[in-house]
mmCIF file of N, CA and C in Angstrom:
data_model
loop_
_atom_site.group_PDB
_atom_site.id
_atom_site.type_symbol
_atom_site.label_atom_id
_atom_site.label_comp_id
_atom_site.label_asym_id
_atom_site.label_seq_id
_atom_site.Cartn_x
_atom_site.Cartn_y
_atom_site.Cartn_z
ATOM 1 N N MET A 1 -4.897 -15.771 -19.531
ATOM 2 C CA MET A 1 -3.699 -15.049 -19.918
ATOM 3 C C MET A 1 -2.937 -14.611 -18.667
ATOM 4 N N LYS A 2 -1.675 -14.928 -18.624
ATOM 5 C CA LYS A 2 -0.853 -14.576 -17.465
ATOM 6 C C LYS A 2 -0.469 -13.107 -17.493
ATOM 7 N N ASP A 3 -0.337 -12.554 -16.315
ATOM 8 C CA ASP A 3 0.122 -11.177 -16.188
ATOM 9 C C ASP A 3 1.642 -11.205 -16.151
ATOM 10 N N ILE A 4 2.267 -10.923 -17.284
ATOM 11 C CA ILE A 4 3.723 -11.040 -17.422
ATOM 12 C C ILE A 4 4.445 -10.040 -16.526
ATOM 13 N N LEU A 5 3.931 -8.843 -16.410
ATOM 14 C CA LEU A 5 4.573 -7.825 -15.586
ATOM 15 C C LEU A 5 4.631 -8.270 -14.125
ATOM 16 N N ALA A 6 3.535 -8.779 -13.603
ATOM 17 C CA ALA A 6 3.512 -9.251 -12.211
ATOM 18 C C ALA A 6 4.436 -10.453 -12.039
ATOM 19 N N GLU A 7 4.436 -11.340 -13.011
ATOM 20 C CA GLU A 7 5.299 -12.521 -12.940
ATOM 21 C C GLU A 7 6.774 -12.112 -12.972
ATOM 22 N N ASP A 8 7.111 -11.146 -13.813
ATOM 23 C CA ASP A 8 8.488 -10.642 -13.871
ATOM 24 C C ASP A 8 8.892 -10.018 -12.545
ATOM 25 N N PHE A 9 7.968 -9.276 -11.937
ATOM 26 C CA PHE A 9 8.252 -8.652 -10.643
ATOM 27 C C PHE A 9 8.488 -9.722 -9.581
ATOM 28 N N GLN A 10 7.660 -10.754 -9.578
ATOM 29 C CA GLN A 10 7.848 -11.842 -8.613
ATOM 30 C C GLN A 10 9.208 -12.503 -8.799
ATOM 31 N N ASP A 11 9.596 -12.731 -10.054
ATOM 32 C CA ASP A 11 10.896 -13.339 -10.327
ATOM 33 C C ASP A 11 12.038 -12.442 -9.854
ATOM 34 N N LEU A 12 11.902 -11.141 -10.086
ATOM 35 C CA LEU A 12 12.929 -10.190 -9.672
ATOM 36 C C LEU A 12 13.070 -10.164 -8.148
ATOM 37 N N VAL A 13 11.952 -10.155 -7.439
ATOM 38 C CA VAL A 13 11.994 -10.172 -5.972
ATOM 39 C C VAL A 13 12.686 -11.445 -5.495
ATOM 40 N N HIS A 14 12.354 -12.558 -6.116
ATOM 41 C CA HIS A 14 12.980 -13.837 -5.744
ATOM 42 C C HIS A 14 14.494 -13.782 -5.923
ATOM 43 N N GLU A 15 14.945 -13.173 -7.019
ATOM 44 C CA GLU A 15 16.379 -13.057 -7.278
ATOM 45 C C GLU A 15 17.067 -12.111 -6.305
ATOM 46 N N LEU A 16 16.398 -11.010 -5.954
ATOM 47 C CA LEU A 16 17.008 -9.985 -5.099
ATOM 48 C C LEU A 16 16.997 -10.345 -3.627
ATOM 49 N N LEU A 17 16.068 -11.177 -3.210
ATOM 50 C CA LEU A 17 15.939 -11.492 -1.803
ATOM 51 C C LEU A 17 17.002 -12.504 -1.406
ATOM 52 N N THR A 18 17.995 -12.025 -0.689
ATOM 53 C CA THR A 18 19.064 -12.920 -0.253
ATOM 54 C C THR A 18 19.164 -12.973 1.261
ATOM 55 N N ARG A 19 18.958 -11.860 1.931
ATOM 56 C CA ARG A 19 19.153 -11.805 3.383
ATOM 57 C C ARG A 19 17.946 -12.269 4.174
ATOM 58 N N HIS A 20 16.753 -12.061 3.679
ATOM 59 C CA HIS A 20 15.546 -12.305 4.466
ATOM 60 C C HIS A 20 14.739 -13.458 3.873
ATOM 61 N N LYS A 21 15.270 -14.653 3.979
ATOM 62 C CA LYS A 21 14.580 -15.820 3.426
ATOM 63 C C LYS A 21 13.639 -16.458 4.445
ATOM 64 N N SER A 22 13.918 -16.288 5.727
ATOM 65 C CA SER A 22 13.093 -16.887 6.766
ATOM 66 C C SER A 22 11.696 -16.275 6.735
ATOM 67 N N ILE A 23 10.680 -17.118 6.836
ATOM 68 C CA ILE A 23 9.301 -16.627 6.864
ATOM 69 C C ILE A 23 9.087 -15.689 8.043
ATOM 70 N N LEU A 24 9.725 -15.993 9.170
ATOM 71 C CA LEU A 24 9.596 -15.129 10.345
ATOM 72 C C LEU A 24 10.200 -13.757 10.083
ATOM 73 N N ASP A 25 11.336 -13.734 9.429
ATOM 74 C CA ASP A 25 11.979 -12.469 9.087
ATOM 75 C C ASP A 25 11.124 -11.696 8.074
ATOM 76 N N LEU A 26 10.568 -12.396 7.108
ATOM 77 C CA LEU A 26 9.722 -11.734 6.104
ATOM 78 C C LEU A 26 8.473 -11.116 6.728
ATOM 79 N N ILE A 27 7.868 -11.854 7.637
ATOM 80 C CA ILE A 27 6.660 -11.335 8.291
ATOM 81 C C ILE A 27 6.973 -10.051 9.053
ATOM 82 N N THR A 28 8.080 -10.034 9.787
ATOM 83 C CA THR A 28 8.415 -8.832 10.555
ATOM 84 C C THR A 28 8.821 -7.681 9.631
ATOM 85 N N LYS A 29 9.517 -7.983 8.537
ATOM 86 C CA LYS A 29 9.883 -6.926 7.574
ATOM 87 C C LYS A 29 8.629 -6.353 6.915
ATOM 88 N N TYR A 30 7.683 -7.223 6.581
ATOM 89 C CA TYR A 30 6.428 -6.770 5.971
ATOM 90 C C TYR A 30 5.643 -5.899 6.947
ATOM 91 N N GLN A 31 5.584 -6.329 8.198
ATOM 92 C CA GLN A 31 4.880 -5.558 9.223
ATOM 93 C C GLN A 31 5.541 -4.188 9.414
ATOM 94 N N ASP A 32 6.864 -4.155 9.444
ATOM 95 C CA ASP A 32 7.593 -2.901 9.575
ATOM 96 C C ASP A 32 7.322 -1.986 8.379
ATOM 97 N N SER A 33 7.286 -2.567 7.176
ATOM 98 C CA SER A 33 7.035 -1.741 5.994
ATOM 99 C C SER A 33 5.611 -1.199 5.996
ATOM 100 N N ASN A 34 4.652 -1.966 6.535
ATOM 101 C CA ASN A 34 3.280 -1.451 6.677
ATOM 102 C C ASN A 34 3.263 -0.223 7.583
ATOM 103 N N ALA A 35 3.975 -0.312 8.687
ATOM 104 C CA ALA A 35 4.035 0.816 9.622
ATOM 105 C C ALA A 35 4.677 2.035 8.968
ATOM 106 N N ARG A 36 5.694 1.814 8.142
ATOM 107 C CA ARG A 36 6.368 2.932 7.469
ATOM 108 C C ARG A 36 5.451 3.605 6.442
ATOM 109 N N VAL A 37 4.628 2.816 5.759
ATOM 110 C CA VAL A 37 3.652 3.390 4.824
ATOM 111 C C VAL A 37 2.684 4.275 5.599
ATOM 112 N N ASN A 38 2.124 3.727 6.677
ATOM 113 C CA ASN A 38 1.179 4.503 7.487
ATOM 114 C C ASN A 38 1.816 5.778 8.017
ATOM 115 N N ARG A 39 3.039 5.663 8.521
ATOM 116 C CA ARG A 39 3.729 6.831 9.080
ATOM 117 C C ARG A 39 3.967 7.897 8.014
ATOM 118 N N SER A 40 4.345 7.504 6.807
ATOM 119 C CA SER A 40 4.620 8.487 5.761
ATOM 120 C C SER A 40 3.344 9.216 5.335
ATOM 121 N N ILE A 41 2.220 8.517 5.334
ATOM 122 C CA ILE A 41 0.950 9.179 5.007
ATOM 123 C C ILE A 41 0.556 10.133 6.135
ATOM 124 N N ILE A 42 0.709 9.689 7.354
ATOM 125 C CA ILE A 42 0.359 10.539 8.504
ATOM 126 C C ILE A 42 1.250 11.778 8.542
ATOM 127 N N LYS A 43 2.534 11.635 8.220
ATOM 128 C CA LYS A 43 3.433 12.792 8.197
ATOM 129 C C LYS A 43 3.043 13.779 7.101
ATOM 130 N N ALA A 44 2.493 13.279 5.980
ATOM 131 C CA ALA A 44 2.012 14.183 4.935
ATOM 132 C C ALA A 44 0.881 15.054 5.467
ATOM 133 N N VAL A 45 0.120 14.524 6.416
ATOM 134 C CA VAL A 45 -0.971 15.281 7.034
ATOM 135 C C VAL A 45 -0.435 16.186 8.143
ATOM 136 N N THR A 46 0.322 15.607 9.068
ATOM 137 C CA THR A 46 0.679 16.340 10.286
ATOM 138 C C THR A 46 1.911 17.227 10.159
ATOM 139 N N ASN A 47 2.909 16.812 9.408
ATOM 140 C CA ASN A 47 4.131 17.620 9.283
ATOM 141 C C ASN A 47 4.077 18.561 8.082
ATOM 142 N N CYS A 48 3.694 18.023 6.945
ATOM 143 C CA CYS A 48 3.691 18.832 5.728
ATOM 144 C C CYS A 48 2.384 19.606 5.572
ATOM 145 N N GLY A 49 1.277 18.899 5.729
ATOM 146 C CA GLY A 49 -0.029 19.542 5.566
ATOM 147 C C GLY A 49 -0.520 19.579 4.135
ATOM 148 N N CYS A 50 0.169 18.876 3.228
ATOM 149 C CA CYS A 50 -0.255 18.897 1.822
ATOM 150 C C CYS A 50 -1.581 18.174 1.615
ATOM 151 N N ILE A 51 -1.910 17.252 2.515
ATOM 152 C CA ILE A 51 -3.218 16.606 2.477
ATOM 153 C C ILE A 51 -3.860 16.711 3.860
ATOM 154 N N GLN A 52 -5.167 16.640 3.879
ATOM 155 C CA GLN A 52 -5.930 16.642 5.121
ATOM 156 C C GLN A 52 -6.871 15.443 5.092
ATOM 157 N N ILE A 53 -7.200 14.962 6.272
ATOM 158 C CA ILE A 53 -8.163 13.872 6.398
ATOM 159 C C ILE A 53 -9.412 14.430 7.045
ATOM 160 N N GLU A 54 -10.514 14.262 6.360
ATOM 161 C CA GLU A 54 -11.798 14.735 6.871
ATOM 162 C C GLU A 54 -12.646 13.509 7.187
ATOM 163 N N GLY A 55 -12.383 12.939 8.353
ATOM 164 C CA GLY A 55 -13.088 11.720 8.745
ATOM 165 C C GLY A 55 -14.482 12.012 9.245
ATOM 166 N N LYS A 56 -15.438 11.391 8.624
ATOM 167 C CA LYS A 56 -16.821 11.516 9.071
ATOM 168 C C LYS A 56 -17.595 10.298 8.586
ATOM 169 N N LYS A 57 -18.745 10.094 9.142
ATOM 170 C CA LYS A 57 -19.581 8.962 8.766
ATOM 171 C C LYS A 57 -19.965 9.077 7.291
ATOM 172 N N GLN A 58 -19.858 7.964 6.590
ATOM 173 C CA GLN A 58 -20.262 7.943 5.192
ATOM 174 C C GLN A 58 -21.708 7.460 5.125
ATOM 175 N N VAL A 59 -22.553 8.282 4.567
ATOM 176 C CA VAL A 59 -23.982 7.984 4.516
ATOM 177 C C VAL A 59 -24.311 7.376 3.160
ATOM 178 N N ILE A 60 -24.836 6.168 3.220
ATOM 179 C CA ILE A 60 -25.228 5.454 2.003
ATOM 180 C C ILE A 60 -26.704 5.102 2.146
ATOM 181 N N PRO A 61 -27.531 5.552 1.206
ATOM 182 C CA PRO A 61 -28.952 5.198 1.287
ATOM 183 C C PRO A 61 -29.138 3.683 1.276
ATOM 184 N N THR A 62 -30.054 3.205 2.070
ATOM 185 C CA THR A 62 -30.265 1.758 2.164
ATOM 186 C C THR A 62 -30.731 1.156 0.854
ATOM 187 N N GLU A 63 -31.381 1.941 0.010
ATOM 188 C CA GLU A 63 -31.872 1.417 -1.265
ATOM 189 C C GLU A 63 -30.830 1.484 -2.384
ATOM 190 N N ALA A 64 -29.648 2.008 -2.091
ATOM 191 C CA ALA A 64 -28.604 2.138 -3.119
ATOM 192 C C ALA A 64 -28.109 0.763 -3.544
ATOM 193 N N THR A 65 -27.956 0.604 -4.847
ATOM 194 C CA THR A 65 -27.400 -0.641 -5.373
ATOM 195 C C THR A 65 -25.880 -0.612 -5.208
ATOM 196 N N LEU A 66 -25.272 -1.749 -5.403
ATOM 197 C CA LEU A 66 -23.811 -1.829 -5.297
ATOM 198 C C LEU A 66 -23.149 -0.863 -6.279
ATOM 199 N N GLU A 67 -23.688 -0.769 -7.476
ATOM 200 C CA GLU A 67 -23.131 0.146 -8.482
ATOM 201 C C GLU A 67 -23.294 1.604 -8.075
ATOM 202 N N GLU A 68 -24.399 1.928 -7.414
ATOM 203 C CA GLU A 68 -24.645 3.308 -6.989
ATOM 204 C C GLU A 68 -23.824 3.699 -5.764
ATOM 205 N N MET A 69 -23.389 2.714 -4.999
ATOM 206 C CA MET A 69 -22.654 3.001 -3.765
ATOM 207 C C MET A 69 -21.423 3.859 -4.000
ATOM 208 N N ARG A 70 -20.722 3.656 -5.103
ATOM 209 C CA ARG A 70 -19.499 4.433 -5.337
ATOM 210 C C ARG A 70 -19.774 5.920 -5.467
ATOM 211 N N ASN A 71 -21.007 6.284 -5.803
ATOM 212 C CA ASN A 71 -21.361 7.706 -5.872
ATOM 213 C C ASN A 71 -21.460 8.335 -4.487
ATOM 214 N N TYR A 72 -21.634 7.501 -3.456
ATOM 215 C CA TYR A 72 -21.793 8.003 -2.095
ATOM 216 C C TYR A 72 -20.517 7.881 -1.261
ATOM 217 N N MET A 73 -19.569 7.110 -1.725
ATOM 218 C CA MET A 73 -18.341 6.877 -0.964
ATOM 219 C C MET A 73 -17.338 8.003 -1.211
ATOM 220 N N ASP A 74 -16.578 8.326 -0.190
ATOM 221 C CA ASP A 74 -15.606 9.417 -0.247
ATOM 222 C C ASP A 74 -14.283 8.911 0.314
ATOM 223 N N THR A 75 -13.165 9.351 -0.269
ATOM 224 C CA THR A 75 -11.849 8.958 0.244
ATOM 225 C C THR A 75 -11.539 9.637 1.572
ATOM 226 N N GLN A 76 -12.236 10.704 1.868
ATOM 227 C CA GLN A 76 -12.047 11.521 3.061
ATOM 228 C C GLN A 76 -10.709 12.254 3.054
ATOM 229 N N LEU A 77 -10.052 12.286 1.893
ATOM 230 C CA LEU A 77 -8.814 13.052 1.733
ATOM 231 C C LEU A 77 -9.118 14.370 1.056
ATOM 232 N N ARG A 78 -8.453 15.412 1.494
ATOM 233 C CA ARG A 78 -8.571 16.728 0.873
ATOM 234 C C ARG A 78 -7.166 17.190 0.521
ATOM 235 N N GLY A 79 -7.026 17.843 -0.615
ATOM 236 C CA GLY A 79 -5.722 18.301 -1.075
ATOM 237 C C GLY A 79 -5.048 17.223 -1.901
ATOM 238 N N SER A 80 -3.784 17.444 -2.206
ATOM 239 C CA SER A 80 -3.018 16.442 -2.964
ATOM 240 C C SER A 80 -1.585 16.436 -2.448
ATOM 241 N N LEU A 81 -0.955 15.297 -2.615
ATOM 242 C CA LEU A 81 0.411 15.138 -2.114
ATOM 243 C C LEU A 81 1.379 16.069 -2.834
ATOM 244 N N CYS A 82 2.266 16.687 -2.073
ATOM 245 C CA CYS A 82 3.345 17.459 -2.679
ATOM 246 C C CYS A 82 4.362 16.462 -3.237
ATOM 247 N N GLU A 83 5.268 16.920 -4.050
ATOM 248 C CA GLU A 83 6.239 16.030 -4.682
ATOM 249 C C GLU A 83 7.094 15.286 -3.652
ATOM 250 N N ASN A 84 7.497 15.969 -2.589
ATOM 251 C CA ASN A 84 8.330 15.334 -1.568
ATOM 252 C C ASN A 84 7.579 14.199 -0.874
ATOM 253 N N CYS A 85 6.360 14.466 -0.427
ATOM 254 C CA CYS A 85 5.572 13.434 0.255
ATOM 255 C C CYS A 85 5.236 12.287 -0.700
ATOM 256 N N LYS A 86 4.922 12.618 -1.931
ATOM 257 C CA LYS A 86 4.606 11.594 -2.922
ATOM 258 C C LYS A 86 5.798 10.663 -3.130
ATOM 259 N N GLU A 87 6.990 11.234 -3.225
ATOM 260 C CA GLU A 87 8.205 10.439 -3.413
ATOM 261 C C GLU A 87 8.446 9.502 -2.222
ATOM 262 N N ILE A 88 8.267 10.023 -1.025
ATOM 263 C CA ILE A 88 8.470 9.215 0.188
ATOM 264 C C ILE A 88 7.448 8.081 0.248
ATOM 265 N N ILE A 89 6.186 8.390 0.005
ATOM 266 C CA ILE A 89 5.133 7.374 0.068
ATOM 267 C C ILE A 89 5.329 6.326 -1.022
ATOM 268 N N GLU A 90 5.709 6.744 -2.220
ATOM 269 C CA GLU A 90 5.973 5.783 -3.295
ATOM 270 C C GLU A 90 7.100 4.825 -2.909
ATOM 271 N N LYS A 91 8.140 5.348 -2.293
ATOM 272 C CA LYS A 91 9.260 4.509 -1.858
ATOM 273 C C LYS A 91 8.797 3.498 -0.820
ATOM 274 N N GLU A 92 8.044 3.964 0.155
ATOM 275 C CA GLU A 92 7.570 3.073 1.221
ATOM 276 C C GLU A 92 6.592 2.031 0.680
ATOM 277 N N LEU A 93 5.718 2.428 -0.235
ATOM 278 C CA LEU A 93 4.801 1.463 -0.844
ATOM 279 C C LEU A 93 5.554 0.435 -1.682
ATOM 280 N N GLY A 94 6.611 0.866 -2.352
ATOM 281 C CA GLY A 94 7.429 -0.060 -3.131
ATOM 282 C C GLY A 94 8.090 -1.095 -2.245
ATOM 283 N N THR A 95 8.630 -0.659 -1.113
ATOM 284 C CA THR A 95 9.234 -1.589 -0.157
ATOM 285 C C THR A 95 8.186 -2.556 0.373
ATOM 286 N N ASN A 96 7.002 -2.025 0.686
ATOM 287 C CA ASN A 96 5.912 -2.854 1.186
ATOM 288 C C ASN A 96 5.514 -3.905 0.146
ATOM 289 N N LEU A 97 5.411 -3.496 -1.097
ATOM 290 C CA LEU A 97 5.063 -4.422 -2.174
ATOM 291 C C LEU A 97 6.151 -5.483 -2.353
ATOM 292 N N PHE A 98 7.404 -5.087 -2.181
ATOM 293 C CA PHE A 98 8.527 -6.026 -2.274
ATOM 294 C C PHE A 98 8.366 -7.138 -1.234
ATOM 295 N N TYR A 99 8.137 -6.753 0.023
ATOM 296 C CA TYR A 99 8.015 -7.765 1.079
ATOM 297 C C TYR A 99 6.731 -8.580 0.957
ATOM 298 N N LEU A 100 5.658 -7.980 0.490
ATOM 299 C CA LEU A 100 4.434 -8.738 0.234
ATOM 300 C C LEU A 100 4.685 -9.797 -0.835
ATOM 301 N N THR A 101 5.375 -9.403 -1.893
ATOM 302 C CA THR A 101 5.696 -10.344 -2.962
ATOM 303 C C THR A 101 6.632 -11.441 -2.464
ATOM 304 N N ALA A 102 7.587 -11.079 -1.629
ATOM 305 C CA ALA A 102 8.484 -12.081 -1.064
ATOM 306 C C ALA A 102 7.707 -13.095 -0.216
ATOM 307 N N LEU A 103 6.729 -12.614 0.542
ATOM 308 C CA LEU A 103 5.872 -13.517 1.323
ATOM 309 C C LEU A 103 5.095 -14.448 0.393
ATOM 310 N N CYS A 104 4.541 -13.875 -0.663
ATOM 311 C CA CYS A 104 3.793 -14.695 -1.633
ATOM 312 C C CYS A 104 4.703 -15.767 -2.241
ATOM 313 N N ASN A 105 5.897 -15.372 -2.630
ATOM 314 C CA ASN A 105 6.849 -16.330 -3.207
ATOM 315 C C ASN A 105 7.181 -17.437 -2.213
ATOM 316 N N THR A 106 7.449 -17.056 -0.969
ATOM 317 C CA THR A 106 7.816 -18.032 0.048
ATOM 318 C C THR A 106 6.697 -19.025 0.324
ATOM 319 N N LEU A 107 5.483 -18.533 0.276
ATOM 320 C CA LEU A 107 4.312 -19.395 0.531
ATOM 321 C C LEU A 107 3.792 -20.081 -0.739
ATOM 322 N N ASN A 108 4.526 -19.880 -1.828
ATOM 323 C CA ASN A 108 4.136 -20.444 -3.128
ATOM 324 C C ASN A 108 2.757 -19.988 -3.561
#
């Protein structure tokens, strides 16, 4: 069964993409959008403070099964995004998804 929503999105990206048809241009736009996603998440931590990152080693018992592993894994995020940061990150992720889809379309 085909995923109609994803297929519709791919078709829409194909229709909307007029300026950046070159694979080289798409790659650089995608790379730039990746950086913007990362920057918006980092700004939520450093400028706003609505979320915190608690980076530490994740300890997983060696005898844990693959199914049990999710009980030991942590996102290392604390807090939740404020509405402003959430809106910015959603926008940047949408742009990133647009260019990823354009790359997929270009590469068939």
